[in-house]
PDB file of C-alpha atoms and ligand atoms in Angstrom:
ATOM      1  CA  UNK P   1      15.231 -65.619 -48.423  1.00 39.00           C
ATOM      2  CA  UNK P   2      13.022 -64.453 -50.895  1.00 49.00           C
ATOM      3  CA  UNK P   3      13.468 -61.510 -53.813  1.00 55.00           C
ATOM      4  CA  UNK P   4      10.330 -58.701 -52.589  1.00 87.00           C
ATOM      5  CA  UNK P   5      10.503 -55.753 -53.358  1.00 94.00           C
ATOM      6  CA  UNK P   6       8.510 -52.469 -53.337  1.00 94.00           C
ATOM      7  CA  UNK P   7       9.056 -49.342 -54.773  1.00 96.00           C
ATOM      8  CA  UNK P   8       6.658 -45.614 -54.415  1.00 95.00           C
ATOM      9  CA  UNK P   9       7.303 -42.285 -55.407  1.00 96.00           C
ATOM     10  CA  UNK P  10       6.542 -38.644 -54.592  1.00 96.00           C
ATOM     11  CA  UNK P  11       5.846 -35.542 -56.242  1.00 95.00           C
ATOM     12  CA  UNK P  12       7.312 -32.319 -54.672  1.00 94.00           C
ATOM     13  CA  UNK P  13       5.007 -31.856 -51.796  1.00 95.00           C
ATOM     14  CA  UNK P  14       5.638 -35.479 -51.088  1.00 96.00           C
ATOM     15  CA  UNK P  15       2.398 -36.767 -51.910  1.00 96.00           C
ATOM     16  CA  UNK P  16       2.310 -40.576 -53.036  1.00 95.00           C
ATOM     17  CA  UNK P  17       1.658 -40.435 -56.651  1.00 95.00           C
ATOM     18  CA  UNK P  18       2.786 -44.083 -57.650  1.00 94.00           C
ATOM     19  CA  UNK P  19       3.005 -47.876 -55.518  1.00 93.00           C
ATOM     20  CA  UNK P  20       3.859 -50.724 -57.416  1.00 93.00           C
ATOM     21  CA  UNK P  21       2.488 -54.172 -56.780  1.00 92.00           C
ATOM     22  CA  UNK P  22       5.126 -55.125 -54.687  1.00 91.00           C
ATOM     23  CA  UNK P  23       3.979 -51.905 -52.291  1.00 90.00           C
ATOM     24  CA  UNK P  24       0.085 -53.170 -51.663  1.00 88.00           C
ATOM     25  CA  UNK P  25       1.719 -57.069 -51.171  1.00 86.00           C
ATOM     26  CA  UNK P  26       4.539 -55.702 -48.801  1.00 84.00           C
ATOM     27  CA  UNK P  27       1.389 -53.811 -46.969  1.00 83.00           C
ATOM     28  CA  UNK P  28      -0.958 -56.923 -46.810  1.00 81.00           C
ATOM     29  CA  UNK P  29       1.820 -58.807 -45.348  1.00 78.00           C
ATOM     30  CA  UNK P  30       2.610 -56.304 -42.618  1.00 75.00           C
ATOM     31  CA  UNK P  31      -0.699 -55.227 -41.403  1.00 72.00           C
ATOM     32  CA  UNK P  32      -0.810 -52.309 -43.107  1.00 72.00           C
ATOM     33  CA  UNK P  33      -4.788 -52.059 -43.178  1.00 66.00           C
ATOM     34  CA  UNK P  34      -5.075 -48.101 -45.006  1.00 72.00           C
ATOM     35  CA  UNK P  35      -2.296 -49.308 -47.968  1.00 73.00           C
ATOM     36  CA  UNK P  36      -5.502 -49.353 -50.520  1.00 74.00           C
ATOM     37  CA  UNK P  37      -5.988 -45.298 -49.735  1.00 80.00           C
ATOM     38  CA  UNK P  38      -2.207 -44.592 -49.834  1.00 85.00           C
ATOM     39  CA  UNK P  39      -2.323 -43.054 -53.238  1.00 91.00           C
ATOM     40  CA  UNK P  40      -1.973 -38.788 -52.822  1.00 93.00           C
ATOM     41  CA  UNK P  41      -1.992 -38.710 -48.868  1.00 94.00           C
ATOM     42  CA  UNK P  42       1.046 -37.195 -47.606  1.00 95.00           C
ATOM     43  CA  UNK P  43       4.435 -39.546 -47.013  1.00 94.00           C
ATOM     44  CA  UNK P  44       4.619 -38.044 -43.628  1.00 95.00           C
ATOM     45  CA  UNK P  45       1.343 -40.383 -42.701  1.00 91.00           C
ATOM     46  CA  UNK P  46       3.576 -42.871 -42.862  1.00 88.00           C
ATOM     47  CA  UNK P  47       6.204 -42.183 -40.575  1.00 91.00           C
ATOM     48  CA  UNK P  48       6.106 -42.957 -36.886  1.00 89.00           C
ATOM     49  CA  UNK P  49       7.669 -40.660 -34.692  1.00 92.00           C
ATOM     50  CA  UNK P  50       8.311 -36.580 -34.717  1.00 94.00           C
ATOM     51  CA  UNK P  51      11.904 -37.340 -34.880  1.00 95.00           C
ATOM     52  CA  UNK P  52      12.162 -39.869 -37.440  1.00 96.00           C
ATOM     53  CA  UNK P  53      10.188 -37.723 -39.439  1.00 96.00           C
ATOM     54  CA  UNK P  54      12.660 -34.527 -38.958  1.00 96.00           C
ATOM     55  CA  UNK P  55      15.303 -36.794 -39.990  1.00 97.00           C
ATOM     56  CA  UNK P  56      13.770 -38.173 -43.088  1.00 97.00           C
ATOM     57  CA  UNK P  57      12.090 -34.933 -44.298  1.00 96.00           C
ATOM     58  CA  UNK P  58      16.097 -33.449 -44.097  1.00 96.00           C
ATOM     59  CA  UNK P  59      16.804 -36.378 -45.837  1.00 96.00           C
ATOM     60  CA  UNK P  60      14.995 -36.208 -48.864  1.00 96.00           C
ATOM     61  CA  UNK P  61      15.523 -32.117 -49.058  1.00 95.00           C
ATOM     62  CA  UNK P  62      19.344 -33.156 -49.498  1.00 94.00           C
ATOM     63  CA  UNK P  63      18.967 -36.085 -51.815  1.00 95.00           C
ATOM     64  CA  UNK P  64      16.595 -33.261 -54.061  1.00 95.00           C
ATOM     65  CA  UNK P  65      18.717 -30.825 -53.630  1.00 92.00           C
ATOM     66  CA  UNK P  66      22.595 -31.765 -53.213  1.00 90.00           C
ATOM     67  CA  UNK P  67      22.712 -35.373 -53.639  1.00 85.00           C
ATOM     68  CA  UNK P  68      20.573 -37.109 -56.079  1.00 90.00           C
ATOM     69  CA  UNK P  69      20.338 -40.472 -54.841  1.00 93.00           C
ATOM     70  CA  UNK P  70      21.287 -42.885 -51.312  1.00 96.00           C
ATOM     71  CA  UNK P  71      21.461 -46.376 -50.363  1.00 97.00           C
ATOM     72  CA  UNK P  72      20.864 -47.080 -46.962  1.00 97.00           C
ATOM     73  CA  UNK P  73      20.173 -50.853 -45.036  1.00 97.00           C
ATOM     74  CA  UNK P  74      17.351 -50.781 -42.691  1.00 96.00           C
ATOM     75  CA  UNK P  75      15.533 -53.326 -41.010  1.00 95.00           C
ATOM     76  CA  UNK P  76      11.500 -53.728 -41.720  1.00 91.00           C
ATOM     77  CA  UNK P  77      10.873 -57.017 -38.986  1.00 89.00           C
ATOM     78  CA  UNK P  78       7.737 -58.649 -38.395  1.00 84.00           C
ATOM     79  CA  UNK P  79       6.495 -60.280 -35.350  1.00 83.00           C
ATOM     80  CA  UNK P  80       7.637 -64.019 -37.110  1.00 87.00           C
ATOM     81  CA  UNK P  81      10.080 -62.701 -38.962  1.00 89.00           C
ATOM     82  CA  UNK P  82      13.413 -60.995 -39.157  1.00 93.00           C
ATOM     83  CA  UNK P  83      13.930 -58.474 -42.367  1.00 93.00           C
ATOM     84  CA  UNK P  84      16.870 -56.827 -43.646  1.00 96.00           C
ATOM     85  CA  UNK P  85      16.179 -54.860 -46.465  1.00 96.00           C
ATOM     86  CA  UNK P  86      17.968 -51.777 -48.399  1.00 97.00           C
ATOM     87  CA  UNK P  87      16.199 -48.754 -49.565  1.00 97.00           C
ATOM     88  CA  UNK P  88      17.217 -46.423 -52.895  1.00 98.00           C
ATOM     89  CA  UNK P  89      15.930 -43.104 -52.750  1.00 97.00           C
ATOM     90  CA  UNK P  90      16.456 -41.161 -56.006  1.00 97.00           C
ATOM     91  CA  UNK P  91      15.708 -37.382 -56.676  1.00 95.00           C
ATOM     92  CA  UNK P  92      14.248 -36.852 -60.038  1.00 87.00           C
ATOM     93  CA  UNK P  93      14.820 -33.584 -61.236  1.00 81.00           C
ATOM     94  CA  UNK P  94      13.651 -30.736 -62.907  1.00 79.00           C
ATOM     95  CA  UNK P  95      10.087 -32.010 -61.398  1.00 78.00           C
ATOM     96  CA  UNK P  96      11.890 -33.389 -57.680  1.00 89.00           C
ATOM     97  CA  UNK P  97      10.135 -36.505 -57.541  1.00 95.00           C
ATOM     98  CA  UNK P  98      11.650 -38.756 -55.017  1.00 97.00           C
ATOM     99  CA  UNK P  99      11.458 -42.668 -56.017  1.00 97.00           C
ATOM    100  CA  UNK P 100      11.733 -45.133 -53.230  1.00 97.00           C
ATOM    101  CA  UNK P 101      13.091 -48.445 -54.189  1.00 97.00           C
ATOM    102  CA  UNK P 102      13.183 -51.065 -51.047  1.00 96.00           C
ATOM    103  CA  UNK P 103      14.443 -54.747 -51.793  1.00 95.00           C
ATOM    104  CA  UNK P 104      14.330 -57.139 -48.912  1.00 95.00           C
ATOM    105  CA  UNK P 105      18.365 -58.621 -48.142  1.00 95.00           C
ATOM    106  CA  UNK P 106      17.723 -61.242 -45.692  1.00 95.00           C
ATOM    107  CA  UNK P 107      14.703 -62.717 -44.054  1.00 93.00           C
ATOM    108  CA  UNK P 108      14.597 -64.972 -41.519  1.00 93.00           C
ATOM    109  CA  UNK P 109      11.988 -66.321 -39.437  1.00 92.00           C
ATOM    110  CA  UNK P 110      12.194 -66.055 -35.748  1.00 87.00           C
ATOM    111  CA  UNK P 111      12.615 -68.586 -33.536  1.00 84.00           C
ATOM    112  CA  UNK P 112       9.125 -67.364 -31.588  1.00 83.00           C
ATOM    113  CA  UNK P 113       7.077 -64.633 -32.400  1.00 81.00           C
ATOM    114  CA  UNK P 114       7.869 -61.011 -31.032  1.00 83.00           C
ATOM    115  CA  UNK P 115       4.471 -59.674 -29.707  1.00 82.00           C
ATOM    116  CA  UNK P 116       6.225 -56.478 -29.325  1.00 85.00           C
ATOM    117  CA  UNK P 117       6.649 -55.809 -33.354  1.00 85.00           C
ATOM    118  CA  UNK P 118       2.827 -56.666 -33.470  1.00 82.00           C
ATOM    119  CA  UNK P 119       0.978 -54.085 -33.874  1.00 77.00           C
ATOM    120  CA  UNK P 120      -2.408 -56.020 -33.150  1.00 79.00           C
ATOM    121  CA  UNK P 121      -1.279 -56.798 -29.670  1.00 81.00           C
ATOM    122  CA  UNK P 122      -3.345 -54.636 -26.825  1.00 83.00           C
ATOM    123  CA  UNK P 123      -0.891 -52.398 -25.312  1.00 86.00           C
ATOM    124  CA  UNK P 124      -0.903 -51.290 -21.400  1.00 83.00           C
ATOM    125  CA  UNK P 125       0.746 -48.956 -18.946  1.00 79.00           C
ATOM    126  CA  UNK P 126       4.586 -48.460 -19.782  1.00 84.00           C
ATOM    127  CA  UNK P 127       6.532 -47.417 -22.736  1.00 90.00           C
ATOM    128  CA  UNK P 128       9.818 -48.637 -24.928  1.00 93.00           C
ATOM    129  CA  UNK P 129      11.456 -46.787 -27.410  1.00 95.00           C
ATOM    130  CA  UNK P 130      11.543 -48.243 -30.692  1.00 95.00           C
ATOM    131  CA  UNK P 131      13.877 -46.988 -33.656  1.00 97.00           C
ATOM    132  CA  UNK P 132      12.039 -46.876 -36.544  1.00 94.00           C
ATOM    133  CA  UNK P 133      15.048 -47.050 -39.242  1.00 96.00           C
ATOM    134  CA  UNK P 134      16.956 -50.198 -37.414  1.00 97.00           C
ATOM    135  CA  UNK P 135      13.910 -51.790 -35.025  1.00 94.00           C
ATOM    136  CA  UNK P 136      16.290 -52.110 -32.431  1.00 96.00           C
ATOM    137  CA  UNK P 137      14.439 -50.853 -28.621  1.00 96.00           C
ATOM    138  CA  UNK P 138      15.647 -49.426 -25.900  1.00 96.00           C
ATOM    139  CA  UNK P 139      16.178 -50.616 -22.684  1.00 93.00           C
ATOM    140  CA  UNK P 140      17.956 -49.033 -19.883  1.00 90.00           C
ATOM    141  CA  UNK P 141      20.080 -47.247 -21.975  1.00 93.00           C
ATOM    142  CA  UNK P 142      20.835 -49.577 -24.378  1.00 95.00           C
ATOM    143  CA  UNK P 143      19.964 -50.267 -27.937  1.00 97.00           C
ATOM    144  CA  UNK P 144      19.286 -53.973 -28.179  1.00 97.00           C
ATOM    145  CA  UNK P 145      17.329 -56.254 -30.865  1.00 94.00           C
ATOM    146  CA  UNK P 146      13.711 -57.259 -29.865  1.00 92.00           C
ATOM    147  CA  UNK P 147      14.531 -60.630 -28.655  1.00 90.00           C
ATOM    148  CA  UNK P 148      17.016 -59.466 -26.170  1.00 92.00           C
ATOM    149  CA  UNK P 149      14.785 -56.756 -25.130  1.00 92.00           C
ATOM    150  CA  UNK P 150      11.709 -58.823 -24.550  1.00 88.00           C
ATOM    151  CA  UNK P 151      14.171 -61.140 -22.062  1.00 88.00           C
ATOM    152  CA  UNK P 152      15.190 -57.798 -20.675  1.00 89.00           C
ATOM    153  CA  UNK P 153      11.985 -56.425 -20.040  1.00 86.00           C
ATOM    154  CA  UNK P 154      10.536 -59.639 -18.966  1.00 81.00           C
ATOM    155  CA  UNK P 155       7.750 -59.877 -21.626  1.00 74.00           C
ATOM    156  CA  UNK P 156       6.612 -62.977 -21.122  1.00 69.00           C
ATOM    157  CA  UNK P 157       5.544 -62.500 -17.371  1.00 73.00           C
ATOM    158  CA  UNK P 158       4.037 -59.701 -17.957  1.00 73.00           C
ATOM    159  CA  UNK P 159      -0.170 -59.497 -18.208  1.00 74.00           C
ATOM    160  CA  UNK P 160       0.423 -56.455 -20.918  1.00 80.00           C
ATOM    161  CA  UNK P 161       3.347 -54.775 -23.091  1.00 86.00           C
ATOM    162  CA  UNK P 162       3.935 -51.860 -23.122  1.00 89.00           C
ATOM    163  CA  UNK P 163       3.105 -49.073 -25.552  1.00 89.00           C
ATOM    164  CA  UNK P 164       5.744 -48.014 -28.515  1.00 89.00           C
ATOM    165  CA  UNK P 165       7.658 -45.379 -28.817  1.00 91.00           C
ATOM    166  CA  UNK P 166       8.925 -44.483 -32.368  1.00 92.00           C
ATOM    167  CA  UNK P 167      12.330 -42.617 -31.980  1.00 95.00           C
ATOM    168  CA  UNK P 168      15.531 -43.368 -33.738  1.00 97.00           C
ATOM    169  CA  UNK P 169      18.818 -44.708 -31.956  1.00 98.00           C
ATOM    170  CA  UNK P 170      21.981 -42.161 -32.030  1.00 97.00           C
ATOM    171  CA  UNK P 171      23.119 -45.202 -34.591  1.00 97.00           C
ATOM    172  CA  UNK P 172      20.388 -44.257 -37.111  1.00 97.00           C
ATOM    173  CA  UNK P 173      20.214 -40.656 -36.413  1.00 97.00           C
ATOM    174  CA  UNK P 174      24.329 -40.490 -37.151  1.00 97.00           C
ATOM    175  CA  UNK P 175      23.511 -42.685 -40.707  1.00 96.00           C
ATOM    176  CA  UNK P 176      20.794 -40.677 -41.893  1.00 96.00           C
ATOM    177  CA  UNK P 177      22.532 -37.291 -41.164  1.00 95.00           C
ATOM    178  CA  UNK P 178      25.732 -38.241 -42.747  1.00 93.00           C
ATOM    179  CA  UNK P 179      23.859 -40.262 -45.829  1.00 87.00           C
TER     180      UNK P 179
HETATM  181 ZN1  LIG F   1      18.263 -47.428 -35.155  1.00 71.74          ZN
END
């Protein structure tokens, strides 16, 4: 376990306008290749998925404008590695800024590594949903944790993966509409 963490903010039309150090380290660790041009580009960017970003964008209009500030846990795993981390977001007012403070939990590395968290890995025919708050995937139905879904869908006898998906799981969605 080790004590990373990152923090960013926005101005009100949710524009980066400050990364710390921790931000650009967290981003060379993960792959993260555009981190260096983050600064005034749009949150949004950053967020996989047309329904993740519904949720979040509701999510920081009530933190600005009811709330004021959240914890939440969410999960931020690597393809060697297992992350549980916890994000602040706090509403600044009278300018509503939005700082984002994200401290890793627990981090553990994984047993093997999960080629279908990397994002360098060629992708085929096929698709899995992936949540994007809890990294969880879905398979049949279910909401399982990449290991179990990689058994599932047989990974490893497979010549390709499949493309991602970035949703959220009813889980997530039910935490970050009652947050
Ligand atoms: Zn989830």
């Amino acid at each position: 376990m080790s004590a990373q963490s990152l923090s960013y903010a926005i101005d009100e039309q949710d524009h980066l306008v400050k990364v710390d150090a921790g931000y650009y380290s967290f981003a060379e660790k993960n792959g993260w290749a555009e981190a260096g041009a983050s600064l005034g580009r749009s949150l949004w960017d950053y967020v996989a998925g047309h329904e993740m970003k519904k949720l979040q964008r509701m999510l920081v209009r009530r933190i600005r404008d009811e709330v004021g500030d959240v914890e939440l846990p969410f999960r931020c795993d690597g393809p060697g590695v297992r992350r549980e981390m916890n994000i602040r977001i706090v509403a600044r007012p009278p300018g509503r800024a939005v700082l984002f403070s994200a401290k890793v939990r627990a981090e553990e590395q994984r047993e093997e590594p999960q080629p279908l968290l990397d994002p360098e890995v060629p992708r085929g025919k096929g698709e899995v949903e992936m949540c994007g708050w809890c990294d969880r995937f879905e398979v049949e139905g279910e909401w399982v944790e990449v290991e179990e879904a990689a058994r599932l869908l047989e990974l490893f006898n497979r010549p390709e993966l499949p493309a991602l998906n970035h949703g959220v799981c009813p889980d997530c969605s039910k935490m970050l509409l009652a947050a």
